[in-house]
Coordinates of N, CA, C and O in Angstrom, one line a residue:
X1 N -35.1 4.5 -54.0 CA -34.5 5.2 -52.9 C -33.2 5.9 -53.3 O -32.3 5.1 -53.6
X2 N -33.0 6.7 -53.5 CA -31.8 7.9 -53.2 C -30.4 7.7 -52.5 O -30.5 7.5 -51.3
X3 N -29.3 7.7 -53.0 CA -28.1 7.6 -52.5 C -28.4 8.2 -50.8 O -28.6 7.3 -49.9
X4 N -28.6 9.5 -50.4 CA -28.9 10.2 -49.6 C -29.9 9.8 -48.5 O -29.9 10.1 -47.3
X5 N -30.9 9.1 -49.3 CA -32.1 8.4 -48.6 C -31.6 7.1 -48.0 O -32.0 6.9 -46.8
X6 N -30.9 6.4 -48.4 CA -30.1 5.1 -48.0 C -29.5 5.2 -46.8 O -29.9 4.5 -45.8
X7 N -28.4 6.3 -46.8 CA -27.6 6.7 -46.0 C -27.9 7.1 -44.6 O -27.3 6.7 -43.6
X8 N -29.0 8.0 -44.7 CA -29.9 8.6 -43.9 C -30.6 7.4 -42.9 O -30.8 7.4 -41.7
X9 N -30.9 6.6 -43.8 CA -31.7 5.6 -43.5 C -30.9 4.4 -42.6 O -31.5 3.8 -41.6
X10 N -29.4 4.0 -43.0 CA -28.5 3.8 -42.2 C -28.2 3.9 -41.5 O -27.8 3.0 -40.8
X11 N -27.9 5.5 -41.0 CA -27.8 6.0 -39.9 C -28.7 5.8 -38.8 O -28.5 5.6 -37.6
X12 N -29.8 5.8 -39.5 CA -31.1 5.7 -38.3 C -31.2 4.7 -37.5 O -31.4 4.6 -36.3
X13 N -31.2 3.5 -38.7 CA -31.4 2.2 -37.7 C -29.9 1.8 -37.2 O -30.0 0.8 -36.4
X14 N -28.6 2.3 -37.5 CA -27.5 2.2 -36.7 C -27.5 2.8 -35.3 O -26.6 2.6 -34.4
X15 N -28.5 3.5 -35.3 CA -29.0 3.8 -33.8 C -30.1 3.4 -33.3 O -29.9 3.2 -32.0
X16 N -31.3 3.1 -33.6 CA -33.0 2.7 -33.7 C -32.1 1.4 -33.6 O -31.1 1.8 -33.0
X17 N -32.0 0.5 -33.8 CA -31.8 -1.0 -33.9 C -30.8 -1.6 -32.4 O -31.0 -2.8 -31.9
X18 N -30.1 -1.0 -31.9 CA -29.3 -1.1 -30.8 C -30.0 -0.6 -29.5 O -30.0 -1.2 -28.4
X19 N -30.7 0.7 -29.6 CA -31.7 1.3 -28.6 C -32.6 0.6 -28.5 O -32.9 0.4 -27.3
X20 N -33.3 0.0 -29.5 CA -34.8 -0.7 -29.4 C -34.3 -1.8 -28.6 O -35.2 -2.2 -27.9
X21 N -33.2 -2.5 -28.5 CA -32.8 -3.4 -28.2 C -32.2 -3.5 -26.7 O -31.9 -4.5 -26.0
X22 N -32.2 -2.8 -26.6 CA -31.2 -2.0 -25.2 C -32.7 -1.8 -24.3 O -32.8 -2.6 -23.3
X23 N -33.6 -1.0 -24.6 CA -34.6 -0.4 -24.4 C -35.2 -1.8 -24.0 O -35.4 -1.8 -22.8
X24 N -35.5 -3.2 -24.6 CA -36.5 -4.1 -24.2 C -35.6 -4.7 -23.6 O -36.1 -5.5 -22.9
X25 N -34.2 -4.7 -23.6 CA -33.5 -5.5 -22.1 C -33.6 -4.7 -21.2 O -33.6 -5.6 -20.3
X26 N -33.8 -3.6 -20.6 CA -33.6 -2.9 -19.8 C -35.4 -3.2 -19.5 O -35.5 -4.0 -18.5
X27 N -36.6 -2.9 -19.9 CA -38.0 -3.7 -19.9 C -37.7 -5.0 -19.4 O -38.1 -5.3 -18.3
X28 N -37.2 -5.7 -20.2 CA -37.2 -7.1 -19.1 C -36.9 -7.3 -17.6 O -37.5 -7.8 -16.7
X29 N -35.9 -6.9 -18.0 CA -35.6 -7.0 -16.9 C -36.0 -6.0 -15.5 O -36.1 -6.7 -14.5
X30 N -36.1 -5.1 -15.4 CA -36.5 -3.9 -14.7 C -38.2 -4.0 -14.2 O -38.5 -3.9 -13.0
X31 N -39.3 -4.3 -15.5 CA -40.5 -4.5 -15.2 C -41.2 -5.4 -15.1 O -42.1 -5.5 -14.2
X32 N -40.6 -6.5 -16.1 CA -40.7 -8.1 -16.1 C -39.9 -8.9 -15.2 O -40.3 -10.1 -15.2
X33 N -39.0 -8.5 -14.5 CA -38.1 -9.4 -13.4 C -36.8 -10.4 -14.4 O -35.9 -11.1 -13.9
X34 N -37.0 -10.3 -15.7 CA -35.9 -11.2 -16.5 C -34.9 -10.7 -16.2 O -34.4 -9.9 -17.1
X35 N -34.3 -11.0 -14.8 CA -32.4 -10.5 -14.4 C -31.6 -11.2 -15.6 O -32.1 -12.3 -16.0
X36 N -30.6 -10.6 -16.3 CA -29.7 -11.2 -17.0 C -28.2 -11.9 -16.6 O -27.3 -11.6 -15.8
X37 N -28.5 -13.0 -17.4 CA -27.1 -13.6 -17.0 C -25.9 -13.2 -17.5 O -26.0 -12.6 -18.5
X38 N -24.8 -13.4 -17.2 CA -23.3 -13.4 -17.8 C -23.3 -13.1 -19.2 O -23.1 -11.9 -19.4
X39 N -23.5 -13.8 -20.1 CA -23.8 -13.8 -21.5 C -24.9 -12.7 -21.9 O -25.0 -11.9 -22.8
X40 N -25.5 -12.8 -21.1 CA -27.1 -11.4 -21.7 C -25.9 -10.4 -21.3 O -25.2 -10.4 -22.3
X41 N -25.4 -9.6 -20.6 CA -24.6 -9.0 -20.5 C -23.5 -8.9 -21.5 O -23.2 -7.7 -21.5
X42 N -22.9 -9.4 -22.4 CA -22.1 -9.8 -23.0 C -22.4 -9.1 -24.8 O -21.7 -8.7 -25.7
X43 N -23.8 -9.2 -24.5 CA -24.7 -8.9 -25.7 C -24.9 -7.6 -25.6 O -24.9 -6.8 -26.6
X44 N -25.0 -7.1 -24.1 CA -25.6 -5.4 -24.3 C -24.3 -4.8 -24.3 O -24.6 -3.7 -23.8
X45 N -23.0 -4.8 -24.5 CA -22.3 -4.1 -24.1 C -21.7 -3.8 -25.6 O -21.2 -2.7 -25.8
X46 N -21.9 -4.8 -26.8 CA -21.5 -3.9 -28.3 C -22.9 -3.1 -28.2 O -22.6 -1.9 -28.6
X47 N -24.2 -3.3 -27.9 CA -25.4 -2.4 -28.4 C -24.8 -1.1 -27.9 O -24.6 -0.2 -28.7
X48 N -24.4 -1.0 -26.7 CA -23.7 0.6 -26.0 C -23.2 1.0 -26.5 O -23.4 2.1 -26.9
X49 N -22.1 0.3 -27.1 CA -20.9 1.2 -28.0 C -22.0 1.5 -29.5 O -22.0 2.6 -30.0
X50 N -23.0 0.5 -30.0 CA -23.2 0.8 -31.0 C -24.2 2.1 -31.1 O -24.4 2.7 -32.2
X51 N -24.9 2.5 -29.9 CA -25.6 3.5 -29.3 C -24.5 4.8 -29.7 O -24.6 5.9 -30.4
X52 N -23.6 4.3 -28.9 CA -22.4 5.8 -29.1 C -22.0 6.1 -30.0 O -22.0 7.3 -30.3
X53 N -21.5 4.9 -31.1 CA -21.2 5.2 -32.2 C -21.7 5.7 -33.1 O -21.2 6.6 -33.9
X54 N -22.9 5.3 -33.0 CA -24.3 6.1 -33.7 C -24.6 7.3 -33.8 O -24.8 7.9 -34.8
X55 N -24.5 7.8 -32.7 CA -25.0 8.8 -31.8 C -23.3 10.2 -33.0 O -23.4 11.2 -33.6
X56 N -22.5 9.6 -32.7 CA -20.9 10.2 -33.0 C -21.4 10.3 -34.5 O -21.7 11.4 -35.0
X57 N -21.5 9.1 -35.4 CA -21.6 9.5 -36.8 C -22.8 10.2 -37.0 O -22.5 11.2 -37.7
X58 N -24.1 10.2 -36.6 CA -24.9 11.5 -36.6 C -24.1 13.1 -36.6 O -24.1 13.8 -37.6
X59 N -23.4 13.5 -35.2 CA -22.8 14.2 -35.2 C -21.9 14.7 -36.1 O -22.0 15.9 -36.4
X60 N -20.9 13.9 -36.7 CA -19.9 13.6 -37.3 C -20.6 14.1 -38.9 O -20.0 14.8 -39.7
X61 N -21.9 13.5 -39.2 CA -22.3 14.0 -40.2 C -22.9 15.5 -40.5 O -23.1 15.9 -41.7
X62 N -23.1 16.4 -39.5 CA -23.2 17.1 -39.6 C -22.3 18.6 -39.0 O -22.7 19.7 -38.7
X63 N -20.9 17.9 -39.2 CA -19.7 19.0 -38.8 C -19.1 18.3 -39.6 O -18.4 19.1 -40.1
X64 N -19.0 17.0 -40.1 CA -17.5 17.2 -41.0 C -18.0 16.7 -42.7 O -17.6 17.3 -43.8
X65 N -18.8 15.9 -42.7 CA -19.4 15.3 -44.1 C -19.8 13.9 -43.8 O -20.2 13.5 -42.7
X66 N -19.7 13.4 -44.8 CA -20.1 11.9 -44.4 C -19.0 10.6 -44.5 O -19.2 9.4 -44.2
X67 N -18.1 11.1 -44.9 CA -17.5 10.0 -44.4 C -16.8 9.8 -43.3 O -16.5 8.7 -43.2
X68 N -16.3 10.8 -42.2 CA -16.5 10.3 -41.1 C -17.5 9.4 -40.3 O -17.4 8.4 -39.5
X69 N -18.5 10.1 -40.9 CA -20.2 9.5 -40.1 C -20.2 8.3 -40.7 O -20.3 7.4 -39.9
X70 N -20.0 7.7 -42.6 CA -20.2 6.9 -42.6 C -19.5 5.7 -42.1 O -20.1 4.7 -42.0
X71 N -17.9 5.9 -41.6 CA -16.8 4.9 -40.5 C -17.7 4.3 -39.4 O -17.9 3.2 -39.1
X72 N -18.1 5.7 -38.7 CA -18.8 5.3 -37.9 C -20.0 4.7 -37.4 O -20.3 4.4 -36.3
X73 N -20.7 4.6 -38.6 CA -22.0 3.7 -38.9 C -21.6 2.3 -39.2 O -22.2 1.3 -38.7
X74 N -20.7 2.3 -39.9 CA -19.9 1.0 -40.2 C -19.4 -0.3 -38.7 O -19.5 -1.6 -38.6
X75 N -18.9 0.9 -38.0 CA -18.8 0.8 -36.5 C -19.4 0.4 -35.9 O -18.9 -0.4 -35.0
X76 N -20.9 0.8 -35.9 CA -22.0 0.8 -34.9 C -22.0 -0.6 -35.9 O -21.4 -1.5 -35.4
X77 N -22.6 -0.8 -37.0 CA -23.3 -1.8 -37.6 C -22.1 -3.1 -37.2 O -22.5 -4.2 -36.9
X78 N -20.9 -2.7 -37.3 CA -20.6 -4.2 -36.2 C -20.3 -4.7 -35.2 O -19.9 -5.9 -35.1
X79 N -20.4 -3.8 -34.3 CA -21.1 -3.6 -33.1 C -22.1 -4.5 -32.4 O -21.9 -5.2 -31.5
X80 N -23.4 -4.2 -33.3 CA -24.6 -5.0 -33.4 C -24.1 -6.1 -34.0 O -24.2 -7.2 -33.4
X81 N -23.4 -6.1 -35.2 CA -23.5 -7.8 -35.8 C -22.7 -8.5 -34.5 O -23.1 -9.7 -34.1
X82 N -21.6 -7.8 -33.7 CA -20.7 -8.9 -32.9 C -22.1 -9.3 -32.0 O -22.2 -10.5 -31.7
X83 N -23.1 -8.3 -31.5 CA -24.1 -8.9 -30.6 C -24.7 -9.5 -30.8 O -25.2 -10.0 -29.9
X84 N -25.2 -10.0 -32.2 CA -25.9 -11.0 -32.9 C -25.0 -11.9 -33.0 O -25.7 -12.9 -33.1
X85 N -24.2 -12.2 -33.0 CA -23.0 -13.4 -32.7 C -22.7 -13.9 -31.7 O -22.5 -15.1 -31.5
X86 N -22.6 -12.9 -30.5 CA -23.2 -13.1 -29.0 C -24.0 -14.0 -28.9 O -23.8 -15.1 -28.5
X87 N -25.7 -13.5 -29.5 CA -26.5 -13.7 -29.3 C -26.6 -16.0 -29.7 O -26.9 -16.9 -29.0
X88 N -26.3 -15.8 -31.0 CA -26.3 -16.7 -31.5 C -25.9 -18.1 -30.2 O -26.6 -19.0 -29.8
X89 N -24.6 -17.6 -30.0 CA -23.9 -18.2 -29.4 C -24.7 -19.0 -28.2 O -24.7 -20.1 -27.7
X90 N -25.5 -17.9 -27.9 CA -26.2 -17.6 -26.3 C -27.2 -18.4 -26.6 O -27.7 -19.0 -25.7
X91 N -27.6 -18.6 -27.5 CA -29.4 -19.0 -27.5 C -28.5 -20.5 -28.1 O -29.1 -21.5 -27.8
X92 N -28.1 -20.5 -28.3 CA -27.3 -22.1 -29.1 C -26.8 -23.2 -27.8 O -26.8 -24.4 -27.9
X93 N -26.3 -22.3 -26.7 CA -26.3 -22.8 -24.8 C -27.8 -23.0 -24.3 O -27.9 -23.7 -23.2
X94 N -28.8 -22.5 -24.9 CA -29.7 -22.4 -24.3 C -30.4 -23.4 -24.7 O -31.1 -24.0 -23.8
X95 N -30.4 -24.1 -26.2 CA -30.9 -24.9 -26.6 C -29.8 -26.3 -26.6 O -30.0 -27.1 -27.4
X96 N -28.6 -26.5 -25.7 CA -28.2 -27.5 -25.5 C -27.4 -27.8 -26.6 O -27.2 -29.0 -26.6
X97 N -26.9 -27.2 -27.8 CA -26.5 -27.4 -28.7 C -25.1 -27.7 -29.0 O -24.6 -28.5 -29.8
X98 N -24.3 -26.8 -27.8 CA -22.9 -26.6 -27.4 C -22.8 -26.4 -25.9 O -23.9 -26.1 -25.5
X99 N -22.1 -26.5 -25.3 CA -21.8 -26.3 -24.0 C -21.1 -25.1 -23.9 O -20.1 -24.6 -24.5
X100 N -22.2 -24.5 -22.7 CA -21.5 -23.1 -22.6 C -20.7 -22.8 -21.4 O -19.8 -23.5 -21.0
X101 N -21.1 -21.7 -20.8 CA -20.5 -21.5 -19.7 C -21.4 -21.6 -18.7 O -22.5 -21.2 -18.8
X102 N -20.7 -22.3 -17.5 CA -21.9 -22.9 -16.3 C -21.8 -22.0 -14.8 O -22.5 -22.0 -13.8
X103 N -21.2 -21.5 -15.0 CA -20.7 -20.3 -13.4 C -21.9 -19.2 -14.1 O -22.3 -18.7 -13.1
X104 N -22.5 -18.9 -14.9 CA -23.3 -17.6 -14.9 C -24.4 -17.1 -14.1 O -25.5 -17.6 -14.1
X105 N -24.1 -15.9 -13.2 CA -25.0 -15.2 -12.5 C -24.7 -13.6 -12.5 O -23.7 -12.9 -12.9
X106 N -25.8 -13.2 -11.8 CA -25.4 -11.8 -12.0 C -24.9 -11.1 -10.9 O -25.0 -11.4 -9.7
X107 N -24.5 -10.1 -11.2 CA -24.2 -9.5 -9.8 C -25.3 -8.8 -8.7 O -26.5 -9.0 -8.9
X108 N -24.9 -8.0 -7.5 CA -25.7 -8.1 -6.6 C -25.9 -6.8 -7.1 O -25.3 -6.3 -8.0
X109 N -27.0 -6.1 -6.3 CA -28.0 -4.8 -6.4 C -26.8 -3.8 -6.0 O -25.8 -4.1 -5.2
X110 N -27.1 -2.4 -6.6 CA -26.1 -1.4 -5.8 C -26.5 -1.1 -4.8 O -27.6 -1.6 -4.4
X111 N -25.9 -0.1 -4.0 CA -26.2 0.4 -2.4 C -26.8 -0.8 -1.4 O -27.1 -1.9 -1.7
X112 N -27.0 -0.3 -0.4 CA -26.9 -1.4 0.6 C -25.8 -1.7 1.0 O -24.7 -1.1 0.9
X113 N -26.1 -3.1 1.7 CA -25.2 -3.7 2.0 C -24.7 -4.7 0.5 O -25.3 -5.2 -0.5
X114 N -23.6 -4.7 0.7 CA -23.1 -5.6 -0.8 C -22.8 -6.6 -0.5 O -22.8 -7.4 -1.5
X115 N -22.4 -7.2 0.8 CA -22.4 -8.6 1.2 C -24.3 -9.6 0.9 O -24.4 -10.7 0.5
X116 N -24.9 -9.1 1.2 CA -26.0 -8.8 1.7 C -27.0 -9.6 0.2 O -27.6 -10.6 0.0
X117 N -26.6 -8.2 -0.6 CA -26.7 -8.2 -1.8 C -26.1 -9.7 -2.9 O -26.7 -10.5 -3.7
X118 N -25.3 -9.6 -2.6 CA -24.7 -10.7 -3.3 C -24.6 -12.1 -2.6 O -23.6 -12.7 -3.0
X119 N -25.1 -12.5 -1.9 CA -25.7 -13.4 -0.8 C -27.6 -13.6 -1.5 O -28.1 -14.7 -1.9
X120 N -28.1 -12.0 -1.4 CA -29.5 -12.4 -1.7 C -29.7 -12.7 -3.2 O -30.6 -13.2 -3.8
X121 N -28.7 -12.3 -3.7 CA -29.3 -12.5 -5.8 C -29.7 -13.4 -6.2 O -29.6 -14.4 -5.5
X122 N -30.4 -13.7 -7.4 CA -30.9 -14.8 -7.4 C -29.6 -15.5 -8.5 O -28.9 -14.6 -9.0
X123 N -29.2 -16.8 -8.9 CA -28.5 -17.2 -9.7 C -29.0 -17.4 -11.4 O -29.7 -18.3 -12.0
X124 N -28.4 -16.4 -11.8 CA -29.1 -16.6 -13.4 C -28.6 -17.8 -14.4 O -27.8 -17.3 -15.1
X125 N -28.7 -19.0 -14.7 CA -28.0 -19.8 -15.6 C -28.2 -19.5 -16.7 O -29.4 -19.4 -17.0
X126 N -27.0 -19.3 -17.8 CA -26.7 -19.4 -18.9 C -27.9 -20.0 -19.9 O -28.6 -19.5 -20.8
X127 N -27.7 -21.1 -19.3 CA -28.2 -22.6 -20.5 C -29.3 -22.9 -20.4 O -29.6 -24.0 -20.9
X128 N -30.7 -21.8 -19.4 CA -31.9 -22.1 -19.2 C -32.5 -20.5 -20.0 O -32.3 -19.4 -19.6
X129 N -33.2 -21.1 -21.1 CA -33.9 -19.6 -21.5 C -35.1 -18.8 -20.0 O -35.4 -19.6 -19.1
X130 N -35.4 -17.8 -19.9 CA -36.4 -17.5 -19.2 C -37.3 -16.8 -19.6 O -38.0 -16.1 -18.9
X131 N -37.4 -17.0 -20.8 CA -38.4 -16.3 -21.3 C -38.4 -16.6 -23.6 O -37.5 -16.1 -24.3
X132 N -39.2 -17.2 -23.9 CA -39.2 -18.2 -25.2 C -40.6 -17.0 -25.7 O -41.5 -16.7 -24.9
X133 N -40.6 -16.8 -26.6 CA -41.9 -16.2 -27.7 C -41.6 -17.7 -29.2 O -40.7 -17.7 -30.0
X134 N -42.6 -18.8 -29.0 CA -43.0 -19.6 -30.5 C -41.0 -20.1 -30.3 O -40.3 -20.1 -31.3
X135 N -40.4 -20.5 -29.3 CA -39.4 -21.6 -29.0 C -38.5 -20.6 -29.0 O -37.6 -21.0 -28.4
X136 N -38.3 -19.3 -29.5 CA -37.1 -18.5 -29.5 C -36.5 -17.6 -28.3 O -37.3 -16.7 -27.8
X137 N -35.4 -17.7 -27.7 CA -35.6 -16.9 -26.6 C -35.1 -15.5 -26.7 O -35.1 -14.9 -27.8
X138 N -34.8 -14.9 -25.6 CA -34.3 -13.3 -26.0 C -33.1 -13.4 -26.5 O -33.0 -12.4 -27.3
X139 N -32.2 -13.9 -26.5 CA -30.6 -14.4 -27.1 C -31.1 -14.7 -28.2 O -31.2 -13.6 -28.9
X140 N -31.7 -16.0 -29.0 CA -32.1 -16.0 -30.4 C -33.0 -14.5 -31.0 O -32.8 -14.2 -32.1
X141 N -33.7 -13.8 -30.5 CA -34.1 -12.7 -30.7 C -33.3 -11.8 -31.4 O -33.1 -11.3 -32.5
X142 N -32.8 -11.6 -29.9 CA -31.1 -10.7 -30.2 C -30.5 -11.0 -31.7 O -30.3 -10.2 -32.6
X143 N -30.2 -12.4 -31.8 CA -29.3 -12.5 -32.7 C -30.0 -12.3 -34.1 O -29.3 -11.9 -35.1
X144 N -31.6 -12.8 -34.4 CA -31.9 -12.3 -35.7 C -32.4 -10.6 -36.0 O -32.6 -10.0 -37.0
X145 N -32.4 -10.3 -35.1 CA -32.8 -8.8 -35.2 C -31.2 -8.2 -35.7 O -30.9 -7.7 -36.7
X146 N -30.1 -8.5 -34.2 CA -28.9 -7.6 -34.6 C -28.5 -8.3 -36.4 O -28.5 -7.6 -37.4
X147 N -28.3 -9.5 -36.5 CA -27.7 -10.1 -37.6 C -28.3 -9.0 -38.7 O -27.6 -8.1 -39.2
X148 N -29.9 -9.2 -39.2 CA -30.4 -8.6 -40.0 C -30.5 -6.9 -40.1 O -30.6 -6.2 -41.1
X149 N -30.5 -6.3 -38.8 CA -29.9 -5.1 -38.9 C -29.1 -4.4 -39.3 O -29.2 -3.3 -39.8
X150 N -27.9 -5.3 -39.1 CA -26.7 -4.7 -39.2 C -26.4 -5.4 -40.5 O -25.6 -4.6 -41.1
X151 N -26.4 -6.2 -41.1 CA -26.8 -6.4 -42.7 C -27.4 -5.1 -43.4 O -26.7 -4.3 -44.0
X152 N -28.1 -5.2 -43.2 CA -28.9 -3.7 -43.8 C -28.3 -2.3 -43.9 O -28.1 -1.5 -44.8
X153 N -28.1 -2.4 -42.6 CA -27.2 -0.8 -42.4 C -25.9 -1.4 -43.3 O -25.5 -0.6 -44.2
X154 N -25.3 -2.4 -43.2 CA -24.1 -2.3 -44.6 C -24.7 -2.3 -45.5 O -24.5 -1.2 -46.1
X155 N -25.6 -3.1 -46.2 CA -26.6 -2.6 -47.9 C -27.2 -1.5 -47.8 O -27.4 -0.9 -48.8
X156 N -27.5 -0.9 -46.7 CA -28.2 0.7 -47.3 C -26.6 1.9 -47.6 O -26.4 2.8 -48.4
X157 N -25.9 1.4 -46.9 CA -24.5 2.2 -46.9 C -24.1 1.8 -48.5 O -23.6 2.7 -49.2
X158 N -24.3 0.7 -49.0 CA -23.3 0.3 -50.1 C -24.3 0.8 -51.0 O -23.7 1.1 -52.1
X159 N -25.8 1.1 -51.1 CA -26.2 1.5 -52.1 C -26.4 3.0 -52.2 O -27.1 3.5 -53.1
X160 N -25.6 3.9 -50.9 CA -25.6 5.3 -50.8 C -24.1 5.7 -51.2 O -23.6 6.8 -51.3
X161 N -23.5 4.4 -51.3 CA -22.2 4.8 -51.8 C -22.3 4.7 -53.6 O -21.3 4.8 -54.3
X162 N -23.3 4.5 -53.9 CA -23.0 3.7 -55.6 C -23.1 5.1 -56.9 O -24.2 5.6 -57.1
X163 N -22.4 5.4 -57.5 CA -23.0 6.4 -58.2 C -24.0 6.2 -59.3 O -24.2 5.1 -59.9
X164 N -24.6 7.3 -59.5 CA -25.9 6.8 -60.8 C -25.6 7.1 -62.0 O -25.5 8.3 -62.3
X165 N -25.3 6.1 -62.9 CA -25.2 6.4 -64.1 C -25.8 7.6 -65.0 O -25.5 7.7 -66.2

């Protein structure tokens, strides 16, 4: 692979990797009924910035050069890692490992009534997964996908930075 090819390639999943992710929380929960808790929330809020960020060093790469873009990939990539540490965290409450936090619910629906709303919600707890694929839940998911992602996007960066003999 190509200094250029690397880079390229960083970029992409510095955005592909946070969307794809964003994209099946927003599926879960929307089609599948998996409301998120406190902490699931906690998790999608570096993928946004890392969505933006992404989105900026794209741009950035093609009005100023690359090393703006590449800051910004940098950015996005820990971004995701902080959400995989999130994650970790999250799925580590879930499996009883540590004690998390016990108030977790979500908030009420917009429009309407908002008393109403927040009266009818259902209460999401932290420390109960709602959904496990082979024992892992969407928090342990999160966290090996962002972890290994955003790993990557630093090794594809560091081998687009390397010159060739």
């Amino acid at each position: 692979m190509t200094p250029q090819q690397s880079r390229n390639a960083a970029y992409m999943l510095a955005l592909l990797i946070p969307a794809a992710l964003m994209g099946g929380a927003l599926i879960s929960q929307y089609v599948f009924g998996l409301y998120p808790c406190e902490m699931c929330w906690w998790q999608r809020y570096p993928h946004i910035a890392a969505i933006v960020l992404a989105l900026l060093a794209l741009l950035a790469l093609t009005m100023r050069g690359s090393r703006a873009g590449d800051l910004l990939v940098r950015l996005a990539a820990l971004a995701v890692g902080i959400s995989g540490l999130i994650g970790a965290f999250h799925a580590g409450v879930e499996y009883h490992w540590w004690e998390g936090i016990t108030t977790c619910s979500r908030t009420g629906e917009v429009g309407g009534d908002p008393l109403a709303a927040i009266m009818d919600a259902p209460v999401i707890r932290c420390d109960v997964a709602q959904w496990t694929l082979f024992g892992v839940s969407l928090a342990g998911f999160n966290f090996l996908i962002s972890a290994t992602g955003a790993l990557a996007v630093f090794a594809l960066l560091g081998r687009s930075n390397r010159r060739t003999a």
